Amino acid sequence: MEYLIANFGAILFYLVAVLAVAGAVGVVTLRSPVHAALALLETFIMVAVLFVLRHAEFLAAVQVLVYAGGIMVLYLFVIMLVRVKNLRPEDAFLSGIAPLAVLGGVLLGALLALGILLGTMAAGAGAGALTAVGEETVGNTEAVGWLLYTKYLVPFEVVSVVLLVAMIGAIVFGRRDAALTGSGEGVEL
Amino acid sequence: MIITATHYVALSLILFCLGLVGVMVRRNFITVLMSLELMFNAVNLNLIAFSYRLDDLAGQVLAIFVITVAAAEVAIGLGLIIALVRLKDTVALDEADVMRS
Amino acid sequence: MKFYDLIWLVPIFPVLGALINGLVSNRLGLKKSVTNVVAISGSGLAWLLGWVAIGQWAFELGTHTTHVVNLFSWIQGGSLRILDGTLAEINIAASFQLDSVSALMVFFVTLVGFLIHVYSIGYMHDESDRAYARYFSYLNLFMFSMLVLVLGSNLAVMFVGWEGVGLCSYLLIGFYFEKDWCAAAGMKAFIFNRIGDWGFLLAIFATFMVFGTLEFTQIFPVAAEHPDLYAGAATVIGLLLFVGAIGKSAQIPLYVWLPDAMAGPTPVSALIHAATMVTAGVYMVVRCNVIFRLSPTALLVVAIVGGVTAIFAATIGLVQNDIKKVLAYSTVSQLGYMFLGAGVGAFVAAIFHVLTHAFFKACLFLGSGSVIHACSGEQDIRKMGGLKKHMPTTYWTFLAATLAISGIPIFAGFFSKDEILGKAFEAGAGDLNTFGSTYYVLWFLGLAGAVLTAFYMFRLVFVTFHGEFRGGEEAEHHLHESPPSMTMPLVVLGVLSIFGGLVGIPGKLFGHPEWNLVERFLEPAILPIGHAAENAEHVSHHAVSLGLEWGLVILSVAVAFFGIWVAHRFYMGPEAFARPRRLAERFSFAYRLLLNKYWVDEIYAATVIAGTIKLSRFLWEFDARVVDGVVNGTALTTVGSSFISGIFDLKVVDGAVNLVAKSYDVASREFRRLQVGYAEGYAMVMVFGAAILLGVFYLVKL
């Protein structure tokens, strides 16, 4: 019991990490897109937990709100609403690519791991979630908010524009336009 | 056992590679995009780990931006899927071969 | 005027005639009369000058002398070390020799030659002008060659004449060369002659190597004085010389050309193959009698070949149906007799037989020519018959010559043939050179041959001239006697056949050896050899008693009459042809054997000729493959190397240029593949690219 309490952080981390990896494997491996989407959702939530562990609470919230709540829902909507005739679960993977892709991934992963090993990593000081603004100690959200509107205002505005553009783009793509429609049957969307 | 940034980076690496493999391997365009999201998440995790390590909130800010842009990209991507479905009645990537020679 | 010094002119007249007729009359196609003048004067002047020169020589210098006329130095080589170690100079002169032997030869060669020229005027009357001129040109050329042969004072000049008569024989036998079989006969004659010539040439070389000179006047005295020293060499030289004689004089095994030579015009057969050319071999043996007498082996070989040929050819002549073929085999047989005589040491008898044979054989041939002419070209005696009443002159001269050849006294052939047989018997009795028994056998063969000779010659007479004509109605109308140009020589030769032998009466039978004019005349040519041979002569002389000699004479006459009687029984009277036909049926194999001349030609064709052709074909192929292969190989190498250079230039140089262009092409094609629109490929490339970059980064960093 003392071990559990003493190393709670580590145990929690490993648990969450394993679950996240499991979810990731599920995304890559599961044949049905719905199953893959759910696995991805699970991974998102685990990642949010990890964010919390690193004292990035605001980001965790954003992660859950945006990713899990928005993006995943969107994916699920599209998956379910797109009725495609020839999408069978057996054809989930591109033929013949798997070995090469795994090799590539492993290779890159190994190389990157090498980088990690080579880098000097001292134990994290663990400070910082509560960053002092002035003399007061504020919460993470406030601290991030302060940065966003002062130091990183321009990127913030630009990102807004990006979002606007994305919206417009999505609308354009979604338009039922004669020029866009091919020979295939349309989809009721 | 102290969880250092190294652990987070390693985890991020694993997630990233898995996402990468998924992007390369999956046939359904939607699942490809999902793997892509996985990669984004891995990057975010990395950022957060280093932000914590280096005691700098800039990492978190950047991560916010990443999330935002990822959302935008998803919107566009799904629009693409719709368009593809309208055109070819398929979301299989190997059947989107109009530009292939 | 020393005519004997002008003896070299005797051959010149005919050769001038030959040149004029050949180059002028032939080319310009002058009329026959022009050709006649040239040819007749060519041979006639030779005859005239020859007889005058001989006469003057005989009376002024004496018949025992040897008169050499040296014209010019012909071949001057360097020096050659001969067999006994001395250094001999090669100095061959163009010189002519007049002694008893050559005088006798010149005597009848020019006479018979001239007569045949005259005869040819009538016989060749129907030929075209150009062929006529060509014929006489060749005939004159032959006279020239023969005269050079007999007048030569050394082996080299004799060889010139020897070759010349061979050439003229070829030209004249193949006179009707448009006909394949005539041309072939000419070639056959020349080739078999050539085989003999090879032997003669070797003999010349051997003579030079032994004696250092080729002059008769230098060889024979030297050889005669040292018989033991030169005995071995003499065997070699003698045998080689005899090879030449076998070829030229148609003995076994080189006789096959003579029957085929009948393809030529009949006067040619008469001149060349009866009277002159074929006797050149005998002349040569007699001329070199010293050499032969030094070697008993060589003499024996000569005798055996002669004797066997005599009987062999006679058997073939028994059944032949072509009039000229019968005469041809008869010639071969008679030549055998001459060599038999020479082989038993009776050189005088041999030359005597040459002389008489020239008379009667020429007469026979010319007579047969007359017959053929009358029968419009028919030569098969089975289609003749009863010609006696149509051509009496021909008949009587033919009969005279036949009596001569059969050895009936006092006709010409009797004396010479009898002397040969007698000498053969003497050699046997006296055990000449210890080969006595062999000579007995040869005598017997000669005797048997005499029977056969009488038989087949009278068969010829009876079948051709007696009985009824069997050639058909139309031919019968053509039967006529020949013109005087043809009959006149016949008469002359006929008379000579009757009386010509009287110069050689065997006087010793009557106790008067001096009656034998020929023997006395020719004696100087037979040089005494050492001392031993003389004794041998004496031995043989006394070996046979006078009575026995007479007995032999009567015996040979008797057998001759027997032969005539059998011929009469077979071919005359109402039962004519029935008996020989029955005989032929009973002994059909023997008959066919003889009729097909023992298939000798066929055997030659199958063995020697086929073998030679195979060998030459093999050598030709060897040449074509190997030699030409080398040449071609060189050419191919050149072609190949230039090909390689060309390729090199093309491939390497142009290749480099093309390679640059091609690399662009390939590279662009490969790079284009990157942009196929294959998204997965892109992803893969990106991943691997990143991996590589990282790798490089680490490497550099480390």
JSON list of N, CA, C and O in Angstrom, two decimals, chain B residues 20 23-24 26 93-94 96-97 99-101, chain C residues 672-673 675-680 683-684 687:
[
{"chain": "B", "resi": 20, "resn": "LEU", "atom": "N", "xyz": [1.87, 7.09, -37.58]},
{"chain": "B", "resi": 20, "resn": "LEU", "atom": "CA", "xyz": [2.55, 7.09, -38.89]},
{"chain": "B", "resi": 20, "resn": "LEU", "atom": "C", "xyz": [2.25, 5.81, -39.66]},
{"chain": "B", "resi": 20, "resn": "LEU", "atom": "O", "xyz": [1.90, 5.83, -40.85]},
{"chain": "B", "resi": 23, "resn": "VAL", "atom": "N", "xyz": [-1.25, 5.85, -40.90]},
{"chain": "B", "resi": 23, "resn": "VAL", "atom": "CA", "xyz": [-1.44, 6.69, -42.08]},
{"chain": "B", "resi": 23, "resn": "VAL", "atom": "C", "xyz": [-1.01, 5.93, -43.33]},
{"chain": "B", "resi": 23, "resn": "VAL", "atom": "O", "xyz": [-1.66, 5.98, -44.36]},
{"chain": "B", "resi": 24, "resn": "MET", "atom": "N", "xyz": [0.08, 5.23, -43.22]},
{"chain": "B", "resi": 24, "resn": "MET", "atom": "CA", "xyz": [0.60, 4.55, -44.41]},
{"chain": "B", "resi": 24, "resn": "MET", "atom": "C", "xyz": [-0.20, 3.32, -44.76]},
{"chain": "B", "resi": 24, "resn": "MET", "atom": "O", "xyz": [-0.32, 2.96, -45.94]},
{"chain": "B", "resi": 26, "resn": "ARG", "atom": "N", "xyz": [-3.51, 2.26, -43.64]},
{"chain": "B", "resi": 26, "resn": "ARG", "atom": "CA", "xyz": [-4.97, 2.14, -43.72]},
{"chain": "B", "resi": 26, "resn": "ARG", "atom": "C", "xyz": [-5.51, 2.48, -45.09]},
{"chain": "B", "resi": 26, "resn": "ARG", "atom": "O", "xyz": [-5.00, 3.36, -45.79]},
{"chain": "B", "resi": 93, "resn": "LEU", "atom": "N", "xyz": [-8.64, 4.50, -50.48]},
{"chain": "B", "resi": 93, "resn": "LEU", "atom": "CA", "xyz": [-7.59, 5.34, -51.05]},
{"chain": "B", "resi": 93, "resn": "LEU", "atom": "C", "xyz": [-7.05, 4.81, -52.39]},
{"chain": "B", "resi": 93, "resn": "LEU", "atom": "O", "xyz": [-6.75, 5.57, -53.29]},
{"chain": "B", "resi": 94, "resn": "ASP", "atom": "N", "xyz": [-6.95, 3.47, -52.51]},
{"chain": "B", "resi": 94, "resn": "ASP", "atom": "CA", "xyz": [-6.37, 2.95, -53.76]},
{"chain": "B", "resi": 94, "resn": "ASP", "atom": "C", "xyz": [-7.33, 3.08, -54.93]},
{"chain": "B", "resi": 94, "resn": "ASP", "atom": "O", "xyz": [-6.95, 2.88, -56.07]},
{"chain": "B", "resi": 96, "resn": "ALA", "atom": "N", "xyz": [-8.85, 6.00, -55.38]},
{"chain": "B", "resi": 96, "resn": "ALA", "atom": "CA", "xyz": [-8.76, 7.41, -55.76]},
{"chain": "B", "resi": 96, "resn": "ALA", "atom": "C", "xyz": [-7.52, 7.56, -56.62]},
{"chain": "B", "resi": 96, "resn": "ALA", "atom": "O", "xyz": [-6.46, 8.02, -56.18]},
{"chain": "B", "resi": 97, "resn": "ASP", "atom": "N", "xyz": [-7.68, 7.11, -57.87]},
{"chain": "B", "resi": 97, "resn": "ASP", "atom": "CA", "xyz": [-6.47, 7.01, -58.68]},
{"chain": "B", "resi": 97, "resn": "ASP", "atom": "C", "xyz": [-6.54, 7.86, -59.94]},
{"chain": "B", "resi": 97, "resn": "ASP", "atom": "O", "xyz": [-5.89, 7.55, -60.93]},
{"chain": "B", "resi": 99, "resn": "MET", "atom": "N", "xyz": [-5.40, 10.76, -60.49]},
{"chain": "B", "resi": 99, "resn": "MET", "atom": "CA", "xyz": [-4.13, 11.43, -60.80]},
{"chain": "B", "resi": 99, "resn": "MET", "atom": "C", "xyz": [-2.97, 10.45, -60.87]},
{"chain": "B", "resi": 99, "resn": "MET", "atom": "O", "xyz": [-1.84, 10.85, -61.09]},
{"chain": "B", "resi": 100, "resn": "ARG", "atom": "N", "xyz": [-3.26, 9.21, -60.73]},
{"chain": "B", "resi": 100, "resn": "ARG", "atom": "CA", "xyz": [-2.17, 8.25, -60.86]},
{"chain": "B", "resi": 100, "resn": "ARG", "atom": "C", "xyz": [-1.87, 8.01, -62.33]},
{"chain": "B", "resi": 100, "resn": "ARG", "atom": "O", "xyz": [-2.77, 7.99, -63.17]},
{"chain": "B", "resi": 101, "resn": "SER", "atom": "N", "xyz": [-0.63, 7.71, -62.65]},
{"chain": "B", "resi": 101, "resn": "SER", "atom": "CA", "xyz": [-0.28, 7.48, -64.06]},
{"chain": "B", "resi": 101, "resn": "SER", "atom": "C", "xyz": [-0.17, 5.98, -64.34]},
{"chain": "B", "resi": 101, "resn": "SER", "atom": "O", "xyz": [0.04, 5.21, -63.43]},
{"chain": "C", "resi": 672, "resn": "ARG", "atom": "N", "xyz": [9.92, 10.42, -62.74]},
{"chain": "C", "resi": 672, "resn": "ARG", "atom": "CA", "xyz": [8.52, 10.64, -62.99]},
{"chain": "C", "resi": 672, "resn": "ARG", "atom": "C", "xyz": [7.64, 9.72, -62.16]},
{"chain": "C", "resi": 672, "resn": "ARG", "atom": "O", "xyz": [6.53, 10.05, -61.81]},
{"chain": "C", "resi": 673, "resn": "ARG", "atom": "N", "xyz": [8.24, 8.56, -61.87]},
{"chain": "C", "resi": 673, "resn": "ARG", "atom": "CA", "xyz": [7.44, 7.59, -61.11]},
{"chain": "C", "resi": 673, "resn": "ARG", "atom": "C", "xyz": [7.14, 8.08, -59.70]},
{"chain": "C", "resi": 673, "resn": "ARG", "atom": "O", "xyz": [6.27, 7.53, -59.03]},
{"chain": "C", "resi": 675, "resn": "GLN", "atom": "N", "xyz": [5.92, 10.76, -59.09]},
{"chain": "C", "resi": 675, "resn": "GLN", "atom": "CA", "xyz": [4.76, 11.65, -59.10]},
{"chain": "C", "resi": 675, "resn": "GLN", "atom": "C", "xyz": [3.56, 10.96, -59.71]},
{"chain": "C", "resi": 675, "resn": "GLN", "atom": "O", "xyz": [2.84, 11.57, -60.48]},
{"chain": "C", "resi": 676, "resn": "VAL", "atom": "N", "xyz": [3.37, 9.75, -59.30]},
{"chain": "C", "resi": 676, "resn": "VAL", "atom": "CA", "xyz": [2.27, 9.01, -59.90]},
{"chain": "C", "resi": 676, "resn": "VAL", "atom": "C", "xyz": [0.94, 9.31, -59.26]},
{"chain": "C", "resi": 676, "resn": "VAL", "atom": "O", "xyz": [-0.10, 8.92, -59.73]},
{"chain": "C", "resi": 677, "resn": "GLY", "atom": "N", "xyz": [1.00, 9.97, -58.19]},
{"chain": "C", "resi": 677, "resn": "GLY", "atom": "CA", "xyz": [-0.28, 10.19, -57.52]},
{"chain": "C", "resi": 677, "resn": "GLY", "atom": "C", "xyz": [-0.59, 9.06, -56.55]},
{"chain": "C", "resi": 677, "resn": "GLY", "atom": "O", "xyz": [-1.71, 8.84, -56.13]},
{"chain": "C", "resi": 678, "resn": "TYR", "atom": "N", "xyz": [0.46, 8.37, -56.22]},
{"chain": "C", "resi": 678, "resn": "TYR", "atom": "CA", "xyz": [0.31, 7.23, -55.34]},
{"chain": "C", "resi": 678, "resn": "TYR", "atom": "C", "xyz": [0.62, 7.70, -53.94]},
{"chain": "C", "resi": 678, "resn": "TYR", "atom": "O", "xyz": [1.78, 7.77, -53.51]},
{"chain": "C", "resi": 679, "resn": "ALA", "atom": "N", "xyz": [-0.41, 8.08, -53.25]},
{"chain": "C", "resi": 679, "resn": "ALA", "atom": "CA", "xyz": [-0.24, 8.78, -51.96]},
{"chain": "C", "resi": 679, "resn": "ALA", "atom": "C", "xyz": [0.50, 7.94, -50.95]},
{"chain": "C", "resi": 679, "resn": "ALA", "atom": "O", "xyz": [1.36, 8.44, -50.20]},
{"chain": "C", "resi": 680, "resn": "GLU", "atom": "N", "xyz": [0.19, 6.67, -50.96]},
{"chain": "C", "resi": 680, "resn": "GLU", "atom": "CA", "xyz": [0.86, 5.82, -49.97]},
{"chain": "C", "resi": 680, "resn": "GLU", "atom": "C", "xyz": [2.36, 5.82, -50.22]},
{"chain": "C", "resi": 680, "resn": "GLU", "atom": "O", "xyz": [3.17, 5.80, -49.28]},
{"chain": "C", "resi": 683, "resn": "ALA", "atom": "N", "xyz": [3.83, 8.83, -48.70]},
{"chain": "C", "resi": 683, "resn": "ALA", "atom": "CA", "xyz": [4.01, 8.70, -47.25]},
{"chain": "C", "resi": 683, "resn": "ALA", "atom": "C", "xyz": [5.24, 7.88, -46.94]},
{"chain": "C", "resi": 683, "resn": "ALA", "atom": "O", "xyz": [6.07, 8.25, -46.10]},
{"chain": "C", "resi": 684, "resn": "MET", "atom": "N", "xyz": [5.36, 6.77, -47.69]},
{"chain": "C", "resi": 684, "resn": "MET", "atom": "CA", "xyz": [6.50, 5.90, -47.49]},
{"chain": "C", "resi": 684, "resn": "MET", "atom": "C", "xyz": [7.80, 6.64, -47.70]},
{"chain": "C", "resi": 684, "resn": "MET", "atom": "O", "xyz": [8.74, 6.54, -46.90]},
{"chain": "C", "resi": 687, "resn": "VAL", "atom": "N", "xyz": [8.59, 9.00, -44.95]},
{"chain": "C", "resi": 687, "resn": "VAL", "atom": "CA", "xyz": [9.08, 8.33, -43.74]},
{"chain": "C", "resi": 687, "resn": "VAL", "atom": "C", "xyz": [10.52, 7.91, -43.90]},
{"chain": "C", "resi": 687, "resn": "VAL", "atom": "O", "xyz": [11.38, 8.21, -43.05]}
]
